[in-house]
Tab-separated table of C-alpha atoms in Angstrom:
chain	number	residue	atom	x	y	z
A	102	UNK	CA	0.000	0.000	0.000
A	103	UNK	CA	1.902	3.415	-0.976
A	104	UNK	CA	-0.761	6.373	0.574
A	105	UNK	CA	-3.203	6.110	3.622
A	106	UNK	CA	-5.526	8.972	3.780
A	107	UNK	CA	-6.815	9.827	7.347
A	108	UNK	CA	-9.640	11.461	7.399
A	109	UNK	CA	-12.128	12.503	11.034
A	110	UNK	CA	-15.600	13.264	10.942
A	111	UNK	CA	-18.305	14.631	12.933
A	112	UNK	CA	-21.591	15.480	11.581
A	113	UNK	CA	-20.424	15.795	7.962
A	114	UNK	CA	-22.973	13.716	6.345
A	115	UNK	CA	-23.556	16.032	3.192
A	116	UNK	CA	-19.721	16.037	2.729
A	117	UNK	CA	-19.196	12.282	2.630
A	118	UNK	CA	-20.290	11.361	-1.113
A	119	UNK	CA	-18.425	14.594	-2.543
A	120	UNK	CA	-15.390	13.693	-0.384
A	121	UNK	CA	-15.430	10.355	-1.784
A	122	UNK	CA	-15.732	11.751	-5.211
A	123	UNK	CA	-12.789	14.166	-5.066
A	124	UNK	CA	-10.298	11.849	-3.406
A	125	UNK	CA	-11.107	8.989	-6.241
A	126	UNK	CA	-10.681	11.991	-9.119
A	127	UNK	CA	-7.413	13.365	-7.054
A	128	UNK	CA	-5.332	9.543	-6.104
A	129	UNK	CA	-7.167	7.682	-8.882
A	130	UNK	CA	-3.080	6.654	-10.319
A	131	UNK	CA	-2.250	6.194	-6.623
A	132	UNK	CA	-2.945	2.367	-4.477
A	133	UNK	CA	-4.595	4.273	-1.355
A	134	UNK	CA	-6.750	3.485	1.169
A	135	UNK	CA	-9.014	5.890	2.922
A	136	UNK	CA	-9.673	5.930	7.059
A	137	UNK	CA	-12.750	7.570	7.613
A	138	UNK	CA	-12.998	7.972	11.684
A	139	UNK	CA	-16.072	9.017	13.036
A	140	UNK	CA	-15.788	10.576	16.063
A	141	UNK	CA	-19.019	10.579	17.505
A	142	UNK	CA	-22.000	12.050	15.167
A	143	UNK	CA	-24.673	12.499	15.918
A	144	UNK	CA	-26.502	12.720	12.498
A	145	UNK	CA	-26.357	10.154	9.436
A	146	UNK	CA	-22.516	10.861	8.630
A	147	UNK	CA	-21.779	7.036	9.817
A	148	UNK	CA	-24.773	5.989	7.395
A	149	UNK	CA	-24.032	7.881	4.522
A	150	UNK	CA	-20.382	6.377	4.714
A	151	UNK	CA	-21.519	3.211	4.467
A	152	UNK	CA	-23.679	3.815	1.209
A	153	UNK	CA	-21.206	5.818	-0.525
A	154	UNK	CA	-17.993	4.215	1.181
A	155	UNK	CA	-15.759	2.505	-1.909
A	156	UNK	CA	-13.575	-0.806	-1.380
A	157	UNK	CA	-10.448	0.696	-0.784
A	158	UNK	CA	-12.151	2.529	2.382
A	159	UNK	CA	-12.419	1.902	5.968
A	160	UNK	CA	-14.738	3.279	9.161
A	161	UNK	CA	-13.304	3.798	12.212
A	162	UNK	CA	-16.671	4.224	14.711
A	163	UNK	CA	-15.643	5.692	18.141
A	164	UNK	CA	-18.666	5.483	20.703
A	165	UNK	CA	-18.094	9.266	21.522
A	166	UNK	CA	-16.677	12.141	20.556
A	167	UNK	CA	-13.166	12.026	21.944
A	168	UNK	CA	-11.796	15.011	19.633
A	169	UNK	CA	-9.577	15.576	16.673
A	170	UNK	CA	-6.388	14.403	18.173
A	171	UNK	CA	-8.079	10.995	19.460
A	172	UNK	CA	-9.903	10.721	16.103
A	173	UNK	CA	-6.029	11.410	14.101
A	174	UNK	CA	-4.481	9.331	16.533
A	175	UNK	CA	-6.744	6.290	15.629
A	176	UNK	CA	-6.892	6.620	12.119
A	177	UNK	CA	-2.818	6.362	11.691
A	178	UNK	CA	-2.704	3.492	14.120
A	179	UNK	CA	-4.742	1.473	11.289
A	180	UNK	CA	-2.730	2.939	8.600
A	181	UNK	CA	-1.064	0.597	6.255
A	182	UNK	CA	0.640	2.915	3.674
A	183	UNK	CA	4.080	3.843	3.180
A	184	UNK	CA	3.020	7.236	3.415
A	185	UNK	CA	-0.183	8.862	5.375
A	186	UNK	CA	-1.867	11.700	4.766
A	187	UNK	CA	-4.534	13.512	7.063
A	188	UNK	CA	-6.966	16.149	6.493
A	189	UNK	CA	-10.643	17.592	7.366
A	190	UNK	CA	-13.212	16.146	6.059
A	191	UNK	CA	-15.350	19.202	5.679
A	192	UNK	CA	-14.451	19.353	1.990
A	193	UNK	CA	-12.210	22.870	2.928
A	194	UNK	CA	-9.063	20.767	2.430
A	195	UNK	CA	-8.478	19.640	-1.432
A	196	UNK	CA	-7.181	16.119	-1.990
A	197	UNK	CA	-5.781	17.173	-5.399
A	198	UNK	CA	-3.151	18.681	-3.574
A	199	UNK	CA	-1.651	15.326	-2.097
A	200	UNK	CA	0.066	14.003	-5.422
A	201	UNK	CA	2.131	17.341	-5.323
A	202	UNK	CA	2.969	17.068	-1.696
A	203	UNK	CA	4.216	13.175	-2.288
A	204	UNK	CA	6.525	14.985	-5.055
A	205	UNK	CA	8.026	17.536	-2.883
A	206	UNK	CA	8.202	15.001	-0.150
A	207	UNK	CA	10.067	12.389	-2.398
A	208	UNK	CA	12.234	15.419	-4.530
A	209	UNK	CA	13.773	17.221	-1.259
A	210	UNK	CA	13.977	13.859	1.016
A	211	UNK	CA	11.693	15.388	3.813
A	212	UNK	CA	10.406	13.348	6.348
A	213	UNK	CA	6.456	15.479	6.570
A	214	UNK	CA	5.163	17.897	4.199
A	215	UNK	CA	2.425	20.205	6.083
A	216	UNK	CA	0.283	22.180	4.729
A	217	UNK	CA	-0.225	25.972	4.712
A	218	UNK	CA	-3.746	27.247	3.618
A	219	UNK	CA	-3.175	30.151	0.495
A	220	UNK	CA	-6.527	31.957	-0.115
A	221	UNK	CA	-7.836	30.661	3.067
A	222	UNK	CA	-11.555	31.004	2.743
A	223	UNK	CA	-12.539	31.544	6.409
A	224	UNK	CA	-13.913	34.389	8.790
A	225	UNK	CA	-11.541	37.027	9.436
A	226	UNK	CA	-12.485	38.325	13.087
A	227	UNK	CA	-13.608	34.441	14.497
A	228	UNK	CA	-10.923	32.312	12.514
A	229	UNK	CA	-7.810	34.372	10.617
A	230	UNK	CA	-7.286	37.005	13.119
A	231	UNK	CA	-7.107	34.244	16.021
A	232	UNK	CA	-5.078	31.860	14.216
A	233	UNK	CA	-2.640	34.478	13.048
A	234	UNK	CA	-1.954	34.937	16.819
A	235	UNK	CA	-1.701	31.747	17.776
A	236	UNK	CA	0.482	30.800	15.415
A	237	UNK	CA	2.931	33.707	15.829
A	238	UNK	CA	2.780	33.219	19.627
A	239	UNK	CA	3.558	29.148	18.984
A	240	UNK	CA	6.689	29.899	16.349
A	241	UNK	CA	7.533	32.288	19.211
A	242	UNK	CA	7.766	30.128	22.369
A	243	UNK	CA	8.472	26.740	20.778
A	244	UNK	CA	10.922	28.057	17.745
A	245	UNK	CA	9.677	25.675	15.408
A	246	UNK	CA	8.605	28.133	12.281
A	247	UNK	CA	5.662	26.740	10.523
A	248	UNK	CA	3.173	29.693	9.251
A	249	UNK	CA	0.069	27.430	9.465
A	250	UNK	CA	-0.264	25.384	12.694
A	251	UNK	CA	-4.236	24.894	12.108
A	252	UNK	CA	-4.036	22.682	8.513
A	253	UNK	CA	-5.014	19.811	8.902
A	254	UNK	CA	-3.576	18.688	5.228
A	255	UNK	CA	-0.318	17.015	6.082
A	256	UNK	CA	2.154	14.448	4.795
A	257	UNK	CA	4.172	12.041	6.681
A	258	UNK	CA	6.695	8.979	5.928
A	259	UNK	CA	4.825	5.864	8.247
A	260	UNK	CA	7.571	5.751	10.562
A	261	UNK	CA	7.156	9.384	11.547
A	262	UNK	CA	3.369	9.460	11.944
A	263	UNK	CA	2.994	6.124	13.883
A	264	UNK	CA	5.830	7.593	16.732
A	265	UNK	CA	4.082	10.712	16.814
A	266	UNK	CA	2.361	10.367	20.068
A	267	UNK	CA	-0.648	11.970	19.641
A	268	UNK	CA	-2.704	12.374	22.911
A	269	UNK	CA	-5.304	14.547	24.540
A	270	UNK	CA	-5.604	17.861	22.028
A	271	UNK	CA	-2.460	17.825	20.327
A	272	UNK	CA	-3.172	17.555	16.474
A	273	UNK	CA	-2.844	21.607	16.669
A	274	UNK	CA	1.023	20.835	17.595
A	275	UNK	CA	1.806	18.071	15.577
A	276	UNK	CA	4.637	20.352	13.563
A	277	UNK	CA	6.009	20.815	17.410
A	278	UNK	CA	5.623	17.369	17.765
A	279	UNK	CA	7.457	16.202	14.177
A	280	UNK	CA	10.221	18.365	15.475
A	281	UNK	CA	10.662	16.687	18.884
A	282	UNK	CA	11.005	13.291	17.058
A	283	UNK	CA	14.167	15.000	14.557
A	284	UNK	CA	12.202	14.622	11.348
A	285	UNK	CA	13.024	16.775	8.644
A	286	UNK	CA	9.676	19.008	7.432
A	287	UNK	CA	8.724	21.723	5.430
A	288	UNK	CA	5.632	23.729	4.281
A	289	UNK	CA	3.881	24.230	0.895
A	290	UNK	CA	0.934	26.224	-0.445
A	291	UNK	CA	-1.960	24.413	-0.611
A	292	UNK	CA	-5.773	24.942	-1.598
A	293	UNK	CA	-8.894	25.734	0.656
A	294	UNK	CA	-11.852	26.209	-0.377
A	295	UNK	CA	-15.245	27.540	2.035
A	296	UNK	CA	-17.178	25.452	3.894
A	297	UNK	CA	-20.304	24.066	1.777
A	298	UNK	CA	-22.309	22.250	4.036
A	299	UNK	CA	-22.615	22.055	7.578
A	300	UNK	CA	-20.719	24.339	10.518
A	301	UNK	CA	-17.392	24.772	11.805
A	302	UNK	CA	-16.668	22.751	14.888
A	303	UNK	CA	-14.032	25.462	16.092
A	304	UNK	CA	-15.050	28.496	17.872
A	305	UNK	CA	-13.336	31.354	19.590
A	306	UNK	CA	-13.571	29.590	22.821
A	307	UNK	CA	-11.051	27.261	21.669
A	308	UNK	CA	-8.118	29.990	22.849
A	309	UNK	CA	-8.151	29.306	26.199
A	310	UNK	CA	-7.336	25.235	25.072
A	311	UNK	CA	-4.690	26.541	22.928
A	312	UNK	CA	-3.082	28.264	25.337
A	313	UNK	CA	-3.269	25.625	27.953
A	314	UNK	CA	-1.718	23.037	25.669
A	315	UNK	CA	1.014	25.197	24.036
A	316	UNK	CA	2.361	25.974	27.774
A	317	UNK	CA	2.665	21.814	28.019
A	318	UNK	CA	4.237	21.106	24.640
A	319	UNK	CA	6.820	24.285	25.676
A	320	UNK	CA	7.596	22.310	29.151
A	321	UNK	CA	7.789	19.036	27.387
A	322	UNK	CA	9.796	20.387	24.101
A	323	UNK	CA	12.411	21.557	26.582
A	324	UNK	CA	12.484	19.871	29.644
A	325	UNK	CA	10.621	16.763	28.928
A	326	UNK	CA	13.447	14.321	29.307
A	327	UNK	CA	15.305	16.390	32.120
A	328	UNK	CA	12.481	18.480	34.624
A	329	UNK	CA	15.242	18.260	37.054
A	330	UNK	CA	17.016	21.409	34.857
A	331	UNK	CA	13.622	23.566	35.831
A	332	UNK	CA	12.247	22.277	38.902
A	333	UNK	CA	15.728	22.404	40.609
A	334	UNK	CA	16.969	25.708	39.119
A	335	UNK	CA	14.048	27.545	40.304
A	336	UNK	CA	14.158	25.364	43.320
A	337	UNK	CA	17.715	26.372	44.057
A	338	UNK	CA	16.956	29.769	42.882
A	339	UNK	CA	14.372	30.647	45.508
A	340	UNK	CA	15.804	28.265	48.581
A	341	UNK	CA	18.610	30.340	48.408
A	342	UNK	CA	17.153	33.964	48.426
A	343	UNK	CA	14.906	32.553	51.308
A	344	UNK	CA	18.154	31.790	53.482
A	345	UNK	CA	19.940	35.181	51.963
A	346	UNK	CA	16.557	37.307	53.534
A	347	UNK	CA	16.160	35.016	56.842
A	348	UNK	CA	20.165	35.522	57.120
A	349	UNK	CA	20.122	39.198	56.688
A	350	UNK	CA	17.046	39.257	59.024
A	351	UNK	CA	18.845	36.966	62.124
A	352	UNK	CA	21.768	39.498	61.647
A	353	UNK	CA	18.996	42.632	62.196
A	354	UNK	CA	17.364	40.347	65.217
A	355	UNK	CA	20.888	40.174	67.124
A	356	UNK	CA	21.458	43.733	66.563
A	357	UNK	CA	18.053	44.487	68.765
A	358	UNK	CA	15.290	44.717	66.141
A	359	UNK	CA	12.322	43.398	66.200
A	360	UNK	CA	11.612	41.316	63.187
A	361	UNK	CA	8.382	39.412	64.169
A	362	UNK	CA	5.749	41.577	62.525
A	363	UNK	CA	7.958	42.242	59.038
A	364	UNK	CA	6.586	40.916	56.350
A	365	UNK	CA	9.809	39.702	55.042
A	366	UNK	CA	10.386	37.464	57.212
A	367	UNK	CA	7.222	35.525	56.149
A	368	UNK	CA	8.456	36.009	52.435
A	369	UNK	CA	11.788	34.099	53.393
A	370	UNK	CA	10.076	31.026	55.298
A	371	UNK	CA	7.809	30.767	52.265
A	372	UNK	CA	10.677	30.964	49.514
A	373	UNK	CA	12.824	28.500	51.694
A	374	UNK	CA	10.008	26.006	51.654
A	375	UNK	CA	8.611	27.005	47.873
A	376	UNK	CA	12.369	25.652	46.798
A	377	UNK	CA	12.781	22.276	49.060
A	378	UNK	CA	8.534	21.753	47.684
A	379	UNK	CA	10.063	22.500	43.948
A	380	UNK	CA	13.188	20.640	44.225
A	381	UNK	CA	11.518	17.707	45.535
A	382	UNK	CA	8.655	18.169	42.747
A	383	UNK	CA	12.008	17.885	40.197
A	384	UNK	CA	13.155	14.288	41.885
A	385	UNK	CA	9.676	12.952	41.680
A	386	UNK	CA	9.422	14.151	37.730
A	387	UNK	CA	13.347	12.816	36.727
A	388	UNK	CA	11.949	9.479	38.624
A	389	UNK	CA	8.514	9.643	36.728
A	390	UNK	CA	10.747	9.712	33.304
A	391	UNK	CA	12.679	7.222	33.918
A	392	UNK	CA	9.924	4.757	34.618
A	393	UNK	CA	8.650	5.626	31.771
A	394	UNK	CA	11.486	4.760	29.550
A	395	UNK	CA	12.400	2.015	31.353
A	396	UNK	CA	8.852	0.475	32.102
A	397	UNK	CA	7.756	0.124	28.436
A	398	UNK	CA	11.665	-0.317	27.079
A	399	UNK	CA	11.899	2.779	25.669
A	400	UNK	CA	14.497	4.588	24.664
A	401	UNK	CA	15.273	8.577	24.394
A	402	UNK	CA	16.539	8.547	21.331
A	403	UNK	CA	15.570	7.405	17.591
A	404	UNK	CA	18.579	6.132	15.201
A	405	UNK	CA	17.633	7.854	11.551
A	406	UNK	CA	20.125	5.220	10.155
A	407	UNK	CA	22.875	3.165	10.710
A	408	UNK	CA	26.433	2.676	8.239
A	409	UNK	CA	28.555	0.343	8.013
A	410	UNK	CA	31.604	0.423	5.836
A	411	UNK	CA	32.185	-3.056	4.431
């Protein structure tokens, strides 16, 4: 099998048959399979897959919604292709545009191709405007420079998108995530097209996740395999201004002063305590690691390739 195409759902039933029709126009000189995962709809998306579903595709049925990332996640686990591809299933995405993305994949040895939406046919003030910011404020704290964080057209070699580890929200960090595993990437332009039937699933409330997640995937892109380097420098950090200020104030107390009712003394006890709590806290997360890796046989490293001169 060369391509897997990944594709979630939810409530898209008026998308399905014109989906189907524009991948088998776009990958028609391609052996593909498609991975339809339906992740919990509530109308007849599930049905209409299953009367317009060709041989070559498959239905994933989760008995909830779990979310994109869940949905991504279980689609590439049944993957069989050399390479897969994911993308919306909202018709916004345009198959037509995977061909050229296995080219520039194949012609510049990259690892993932992602997407970056050129024309993108969405709200400004509810969808451009936010995801302009989000993205800058991403490149920003995680320094991996990717224009379009929210496509969901991407390209990976199998290797890449089965190690992945996709959990709880992630798919909008999956560039992040490429980079943590040392794959090489880049981005090309690709179409989208307005939404023709149906409703967005994403609303402005989604920020607040956004932000939540991109201050994890900053922790875990740079301290995830060494917390000790946080925890115990600002655990070091602020035990030892606690004992500079409770020194400074035992001097003051032999002098004569009262120093019972200043309210830096309470400020050293606390920041002497606040670094033992966070140094500790680093011990328990370098142990937490380690079981980790060495529970499931894991290692913290992936070998690219191996030579041998003969």
């Amino acid at each position: 099998m060369k391509l897997s195409v990944v594709i979630p759902v939810m409530n898209e039933e008026e998308s399905i048959k014109p989906l189907f029709d524009a991948l088998e126009a776009s990958l028609q000189s391609i052996d593909h399979e498609i991975i339809l995962v339906d992740d919990g709809s509530t109308d007849r998306t599930v049905a209409t897959i299953r009367e317009h579903a060709p041989e070559n595709a498959r239905l994933l049925v989760f008995n909830k919604n779990y979310g994109q990332t869940t949905a991504l996640a279980a689609g590439i686990d049944h993957a069989e292709g050399e390479f897969i591809a994911t993308m919306d299933g909202d018709l916004q995405n345009d198959p037509a545009d995977i061909p050229m993305m296995m080219r520039h994949l194949k012609e510049h040895d990259l690892d993932v191709v992602a997407g970056r939406r050129a024309g993108r046919k969405d709200g400004m003030l509810l969808r451009k405007i936010p995801s302009k910011i989000a993205n800058a404020l991403i490149r920003t704290l995680t320094d991996v420079h990717i224009s379009d964080y929210g496509c969901t057209l991407k390209l990976f070699r199998r290797d890449v998108a089965k190690n992945l580890g996709l959990y709880g929200e992630l798919h909008r960090f999956i560039p992040v995530l490429v980079h943590l595993y040392g794959a090489n990437m880049a981005e090309v332009d690709v179409r989208h097209h307005a939404r023709r039937f149906g409703t967005s699933k994403y609303g402005i409330g989604r920020t607040f996740k956004v932000l939540s997640d991109l201050m994890f995937m900053v922790f875990f892109q740079k301290y995830g395999q060494k917390p000790m380097h946080l925890f115990g420098t600002l655990g070091v950090l602020a035990f030892m201004l606690g004992i500079l200020i409770n020194l400074y104030l035992g001097i003051v107390k032999l002098l004569g002063e009262d120093i019972g009712g200043r309210p830096l003394l309470i400020l050293g006890v606390m920041l002497v305590f606040t670094g033992i709590q966070l140094i500790t806290t680093g011990f328990i997360a370098e142990f937490i690691m380690r079981t980790y890796y060495e529970s499931q046989n894991k290692k913290p490293y992936i070998i690219r390739d191996i030579f041998v001169k003969s």
